[in-house]
CSV table of C-alpha atoms in Angstrom, one decimal:
chain,number,residue,atom,x,y,z
W,1,LYS,CA,-11.9,-50.7,136.4
W,2,VAL,CA,-10.2,-49.5,139.6
W,3,VAL,CA,-8.0,-52.0,141.4
W,4,ASP,CA,-6.4,-51.2,144.7
W,5,GLY,CA,-6.8,-47.5,144.0
W,6,GLU,CA,-5.4,-47.6,140.5
W,7,ALA,CA,-7.2,-47.4,137.2
W,8,PHE,CA,-6.6,-50.7,135.2
W,9,ALA,CA,-5.1,-50.4,131.7
W,10,LEU,CA,-5.3,-46.6,131.8
W,11,THR,CA,-2.8,-46.2,129.0
W,12,ARG,CA,-5.0,-48.2,126.6
W,13,HIS,CA,-8.2,-46.4,127.9
W,14,LEU,CA,-6.7,-43.0,127.2
W,15,ALA,CA,-5.6,-44.0,123.8
W,16,ARG,CA,-9.1,-45.2,123.0
W,17,LEU,CA,-10.6,-42.1,124.4
W,18,ARG,CA,-8.5,-40.0,122.0
W,19,ARG,CA,-9.5,-42.2,119.1
W,20,SER,CA,-13.1,-41.9,119.9
W,21,ALA,CA,-12.8,-38.1,120.4
W,22,ARG,CA,-11.2,-37.8,117.0
W,23,GLY,CA,-13.9,-39.9,115.4
W,24,LEU,CA,-16.5,-37.5,116.8
W,25,GLY,CA,-14.6,-34.5,115.7
W,26,LEU,CA,-13.7,-33.4,119.2
W,27,ASP,CA,-10.3,-32.0,120.2
W,28,LEU,CA,-9.3,-33.3,123.6
W,29,PRO,CA,-7.2,-30.4,125.0
W,30,ARG,CA,-5.6,-32.1,128.0
W,31,ALA,CA,-2.4,-34.0,127.8
W,32,ASP,CA,-2.4,-37.6,129.0
W,33,ASP,CA,-0.3,-36.6,132.1
W,34,GLU,CA,-3.0,-34.1,133.1
W,35,LEU,CA,-5.7,-36.8,132.6
W,36,ARG,CA,-3.7,-39.3,134.6
W,37,ALA,CA,-3.3,-36.8,137.4
W,38,GLY,CA,-7.1,-36.1,137.3
W,39,VAL,CA,-7.9,-39.8,137.5
W,40,ALA,CA,-5.6,-40.3,140.5
W,41,GLU,CA,-7.1,-37.2,142.3
W,42,VAL,CA,-10.7,-38.3,141.6
W,43,ILE,CA,-10.1,-41.8,142.8
W,44,GLU,CA,-8.4,-40.6,146.0
W,45,ALA,CA,-11.1,-38.1,146.7
W,46,ASN,CA,-13.8,-40.8,146.5
W,47,GLN,CA,-12.1,-43.6,148.5
W,48,PRO,CA,-12.9,-46.0,150.0
W,49,GLY,CA,-15.0,-48.1,147.7
W,50,VAL,CA,-14.0,-46.9,144.3
W,51,GLY,CA,-14.3,-49.8,141.8
W,52,ARG,CA,-14.8,-48.0,138.5
W,53,LEU,CA,-14.1,-44.7,136.9
W,54,ARG,CA,-15.5,-43.1,133.8
W,55,ILE,CA,-14.0,-40.3,131.8
W,56,THR,CA,-16.5,-38.4,129.6
W,57,VAL,CA,-15.6,-35.8,127.0
W,58,THR,CA,-18.4,-33.6,125.7
W,59,GLY,CA,-18.5,-30.9,123.0
W,60,GLY,CA,-19.0,-28.3,125.8
W,61,PRO,CA,-21.8,-25.8,126.1
W,62,GLY,CA,-23.8,-25.4,122.9
W,63,PRO,CA,-27.2,-24.4,121.5
W,64,LEU,CA,-30.3,-26.6,121.6
W,65,GLY,CA,-30.2,-29.0,118.8
W,66,SER,CA,-27.4,-30.9,117.1
W,67,ALA,CA,-25.0,-28.0,116.4
W,68,ARG,CA,-21.9,-27.5,118.5
W,69,GLY,CA,-20.9,-24.4,120.4
W,70,ASP,CA,-17.5,-22.8,120.3
W,71,ALA,CA,-16.6,-22.9,124.0
W,72,GLY,CA,-14.6,-26.0,123.6
W,73,PRO,CA,-14.9,-29.5,125.1
W,74,THR,CA,-15.4,-30.4,128.7
W,75,VAL,CA,-13.9,-33.4,130.5
W,76,VAL,CA,-15.8,-35.1,133.4
W,77,MET,CA,-14.6,-37.9,135.6
W,78,ALA,CA,-16.9,-39.8,137.9
W,79,THR,CA,-16.5,-42.9,140.1
W,80,GLY,CA,-18.7,-45.6,141.5
W,81,PRO,CA,-18.5,-48.9,143.3
W,82,ALA,CA,-17.2,-52.0,141.5
W,83,GLY,CA,-20.5,-54.0,141.5
W,84,THR,CA,-20.6,-57.7,141.1
W,85,TRP,CA,-21.3,-60.0,138.1
W,86,PRO,CA,-22.6,-63.6,138.4
W,87,PRO,CA,-20.1,-66.4,137.5
W,88,ASP,CA,-21.9,-66.8,134.1
W,89,ALA,CA,-24.3,-64.9,131.9
W,90,ALA,CA,-27.6,-65.7,130.2
W,91,VAL,CA,-27.8,-63.7,127.0
W,92,VAL,CA,-30.5,-62.9,124.5
W,93,VAL,CA,-30.0,-61.9,120.8
W,94,VAL,CA,-32.1,-58.9,120.2
W,95,PRO,CA,-34.1,-58.3,116.9
W,96,TRP,CA,-32.4,-54.9,116.2
W,97,PRO,CA,-29.1,-55.0,114.3
W,98,ARG,CA,-26.1,-52.8,114.8
W,99,ASN,CA,-25.3,-50.6,111.8
W,100,GLU,CA,-21.6,-51.4,111.1
W,101,ARG,CA,-21.6,-48.6,108.5
W,102,SER,CA,-22.7,-45.9,111.1
W,103,PRO,CA,-20.3,-42.9,111.3
W,104,VAL,CA,-19.9,-43.7,115.0
W,105,ALA,CA,-19.5,-47.5,114.7
W,106,GLY,CA,-16.8,-48.7,116.9
W,107,LEU,CA,-16.5,-45.5,118.9
W,108,ASN,CA,-17.0,-45.4,122.6
W,109,THR,CA,-19.8,-42.8,122.8
W,110,THR,CA,-22.5,-41.8,125.2
W,111,SER,CA,-25.2,-42.7,122.6
W,112,TYR,CA,-26.6,-45.5,124.8
W,113,ALA,CA,-30.3,-45.4,123.9
W,114,GLU,CA,-30.2,-48.5,121.7
W,115,ASN,CA,-28.3,-50.3,124.5
W,116,VAL,CA,-30.9,-49.3,127.1
W,117,VAL,CA,-33.7,-50.6,125.0
W,118,ALA,CA,-31.8,-53.8,124.1
W,119,LEU,CA,-30.8,-54.5,127.7
W,120,ALA,CA,-34.4,-54.0,129.0
W,121,HIS,CA,-35.5,-56.5,126.3
W,122,ALA,CA,-33.0,-59.0,127.6
W,123,THR,CA,-33.9,-58.4,131.3
W,124,GLU,CA,-37.6,-58.9,130.6
W,125,ARG,CA,-36.6,-62.4,129.3
W,126,GLY,CA,-34.5,-63.3,132.3
W,127,ALA,CA,-31.1,-62.6,130.7
W,128,GLY,CA,-28.2,-60.5,131.9
W,129,GLU,CA,-26.9,-59.2,128.6
W,130,ALA,CA,-28.3,-58.5,125.1
W,131,LEU,CA,-26.3,-59.4,121.9
W,132,PHE,CA,-26.5,-57.6,118.6
W,133,ALA,CA,-26.1,-59.0,115.1
W,134,ASN,CA,-25.1,-56.5,112.5
W,135,LEU,CA,-26.6,-55.6,109.1
W,136,ALA,CA,-24.6,-58.3,107.4
W,137,GLY,CA,-26.1,-60.9,109.7
W,138,ASN,CA,-23.0,-61.6,111.7
W,139,LEU,CA,-22.5,-61.5,115.4
W,140,CYS,CA,-21.4,-58.0,116.6
W,141,GLU,CA,-21.3,-57.3,120.4
W,142,GLY,CA,-23.3,-56.9,123.6
W,143,THR,CA,-24.7,-53.7,125.0
W,144,GLY,CA,-21.5,-53.2,127.2
W,145,SER,CA,-19.4,-56.2,126.2
W,146,ASN,CA,-17.5,-58.0,123.5
W,147,VAL,CA,-18.2,-61.7,122.6
W,148,PHE,CA,-15.8,-64.6,122.1
W,149,VAL,CA,-17.1,-67.9,120.7
W,150,GLY,CA,-15.6,-71.4,120.7
W,151,LEU,CA,-16.2,-73.1,117.4
W,152,ASP,CA,-14.7,-76.5,116.6
W,153,GLY,CA,-11.9,-75.9,119.2
W,154,ARG,CA,-11.0,-72.4,117.9
W,155,LEU,CA,-11.6,-69.2,119.8
W,156,VAL,CA,-13.1,-66.5,117.6
W,157,THR,CA,-14.3,-62.9,118.2
W,158,PRO,CA,-16.0,-60.5,115.7
W,159,PRO,CA,-13.5,-58.1,113.9
W,160,LEU,CA,-13.8,-54.4,114.4
W,161,SER,CA,-15.2,-54.2,110.9
W,162,SER,CA,-18.4,-55.8,112.4
W,163,GLY,CA,-19.1,-52.5,114.1
W,164,CYS,CA,-18.2,-53.7,117.6
W,165,LEU,CA,-16.3,-51.5,120.1
W,166,ALA,CA,-12.6,-52.1,120.4
W,167,GLY,CA,-12.9,-53.2,124.0
W,168,ILE,CA,-9.8,-53.1,126.2
W,169,THR,CA,-10.4,-56.5,127.7
W,170,ARG,CA,-11.1,-57.8,124.2
W,171,ASP,CA,-7.7,-56.6,123.1
W,172,LEU,CA,-5.9,-58.1,126.0
W,173,VAL,CA,-7.6,-61.5,125.5
W,174,LEU,CA,-6.6,-61.4,121.9
W,175,GLU,CA,-3.0,-60.7,122.9
W,176,THR,CA,-2.8,-63.4,125.6
W,177,THR,CA,-4.7,-66.3,123.9
W,178,ASP,CA,-4.8,-68.0,120.5
W,179,ALA,CA,-8.1,-66.2,119.7
W,180,VAL,CA,-8.6,-64.8,116.2
W,181,GLU,CA,-10.8,-62.2,114.7
W,182,ALA,CA,-13.3,-63.4,112.1
W,183,ASP,CA,-16.9,-62.8,111.0
W,184,ILE,CA,-19.2,-65.2,112.9
W,185,SER,CA,-22.6,-65.8,111.2
W,186,MET,CA,-25.5,-66.1,113.5
W,187,SER,CA,-26.0,-69.6,112.3
W,188,ASP,CA,-22.4,-70.4,113.4
W,189,PHE,CA,-23.0,-68.7,116.7
W,190,ALA,CA,-26.0,-71.0,117.2
W,191,ARG,CA,-23.8,-74.0,117.1
W,192,ALA,CA,-21.1,-72.7,119.4
W,193,ASP,CA,-19.5,-75.1,121.9
W,194,GLU,CA,-18.9,-72.3,124.4
W,195,ALA,CA,-18.8,-68.5,124.5
W,196,PHE,CA,-17.9,-65.7,126.9
W,197,LEU,CA,-18.3,-62.0,127.3
W,198,THR,CA,-15.5,-59.5,128.0
W,199,SER,CA,-15.6,-56.0,129.4
W,200,SER,CA,-13.6,-53.8,131.8
W,201,THR,CA,-15.8,-54.8,134.7
W,202,ARG,CA,-16.8,-58.4,133.8
W,203,ASP,CA,-13.2,-59.5,132.8
W,204,VAL,CA,-14.0,-62.9,131.2
W,205,GLN,CA,-17.6,-64.1,131.9
W,206,PRO,CA,-18.7,-67.4,130.4
W,207,ILE,CA,-22.1,-67.5,128.7
W,208,SER,CA,-24.5,-70.2,130.0
W,209,THR,CA,-27.5,-69.8,127.7
W,210,VAL,CA,-28.4,-68.1,124.5
W,211,ASP,CA,-32.1,-67.3,124.0
W,212,GLY,CA,-32.8,-69.9,126.7
W,213,ARG,CA,-30.7,-72.6,125.1
W,214,ALA,CA,-27.9,-74.0,127.2
W,215,LEU,CA,-24.5,-74.0,125.6
W,216,PRO,CA,-22.8,-77.4,125.6
W,217,LEU,CA,-19.9,-76.1,127.8
W,218,CYS,CA,-20.0,-73.4,130.5
W,219,PRO,CA,-17.3,-72.7,131.2
W,220,GLY,CA,-15.5,-74.5,128.4
W,221,PRO,CA,-11.8,-75.1,128.2
W,222,LEU,CA,-11.2,-72.0,125.9
W,223,SER,CA,-13.2,-69.8,128.3
W,224,THR,CA,-11.3,-71.2,131.3
W,225,ALA,CA,-7.9,-70.7,129.6
W,226,ALA,CA,-8.8,-67.1,128.6
W,227,ALA,CA,-9.9,-66.3,132.2
W,228,GLU,CA,-6.7,-67.7,133.6
W,229,SER,CA,-4.5,-65.9,131.1
W,230,PHE,CA,-6.2,-62.6,131.8
W,231,ALA,CA,-5.9,-63.1,135.6
W,232,ALA,CA,-2.2,-63.8,135.2
W,233,LEU,CA,-1.7,-60.6,133.2
W,234,MET,CA,-3.5,-58.6,135.9
W,235,ALA,CA,-1.3,-60.1,138.5
W,236,LEU,CA,1.8,-58.9,136.6
W,237,THR,CA,0.7,-55.3,135.9
W,238,LEU,CA,-2.3,-53.0,136.2
W,239,ASP,CA,-1.3,-51.1,133.1
W,240,PRO,CA,-0.6,-53.7,130.4
């Protein structure tokens, strides 16, 4: 997310970029200072109206097929407008599980085909986001979001071992609230008092319905407190 011409939580995003690159066996050749300079230059060149920026690292030019070439990786930076999200989200649980044992589980990759199919499935049913369970039958994540659930007055989010992405906003909500990481069975999710999504562009977005069933609270007190804590953090610093 870009706020007032500055990339939000850039230090954390660059650290995750390097973790994901290592997980894919890619060597990111540029130092963080060079990447920061590139981010600032690309944002400035595309103003006004920049609301988001994406850094993509690829394996570079290579042969047809799955093998990699030897030319070295490329780094691409692209910007776009911020876009808007509704105040709350209807979600649908899709019938296809995330594989928490995948070699790329938890990495921020461009392998979005599953997400595209899942989000189309949700859109056809009038929802704004699709949620995945994992192979163990526990709640995992959305197509581009993490999930927090209010259960019996406690705020819970799936652990990274569920196969979910280590979202930056997820981490910040964990650090600024009393939320805990724990496996959430789909049957427990079905009895949630409240829930919300987090992502770099959504911030904290309450969930209104799951598979057409309204949650008891939207937003609930835990969702409201999380949103307020996150907003207060953003007011203090754009690189928490």
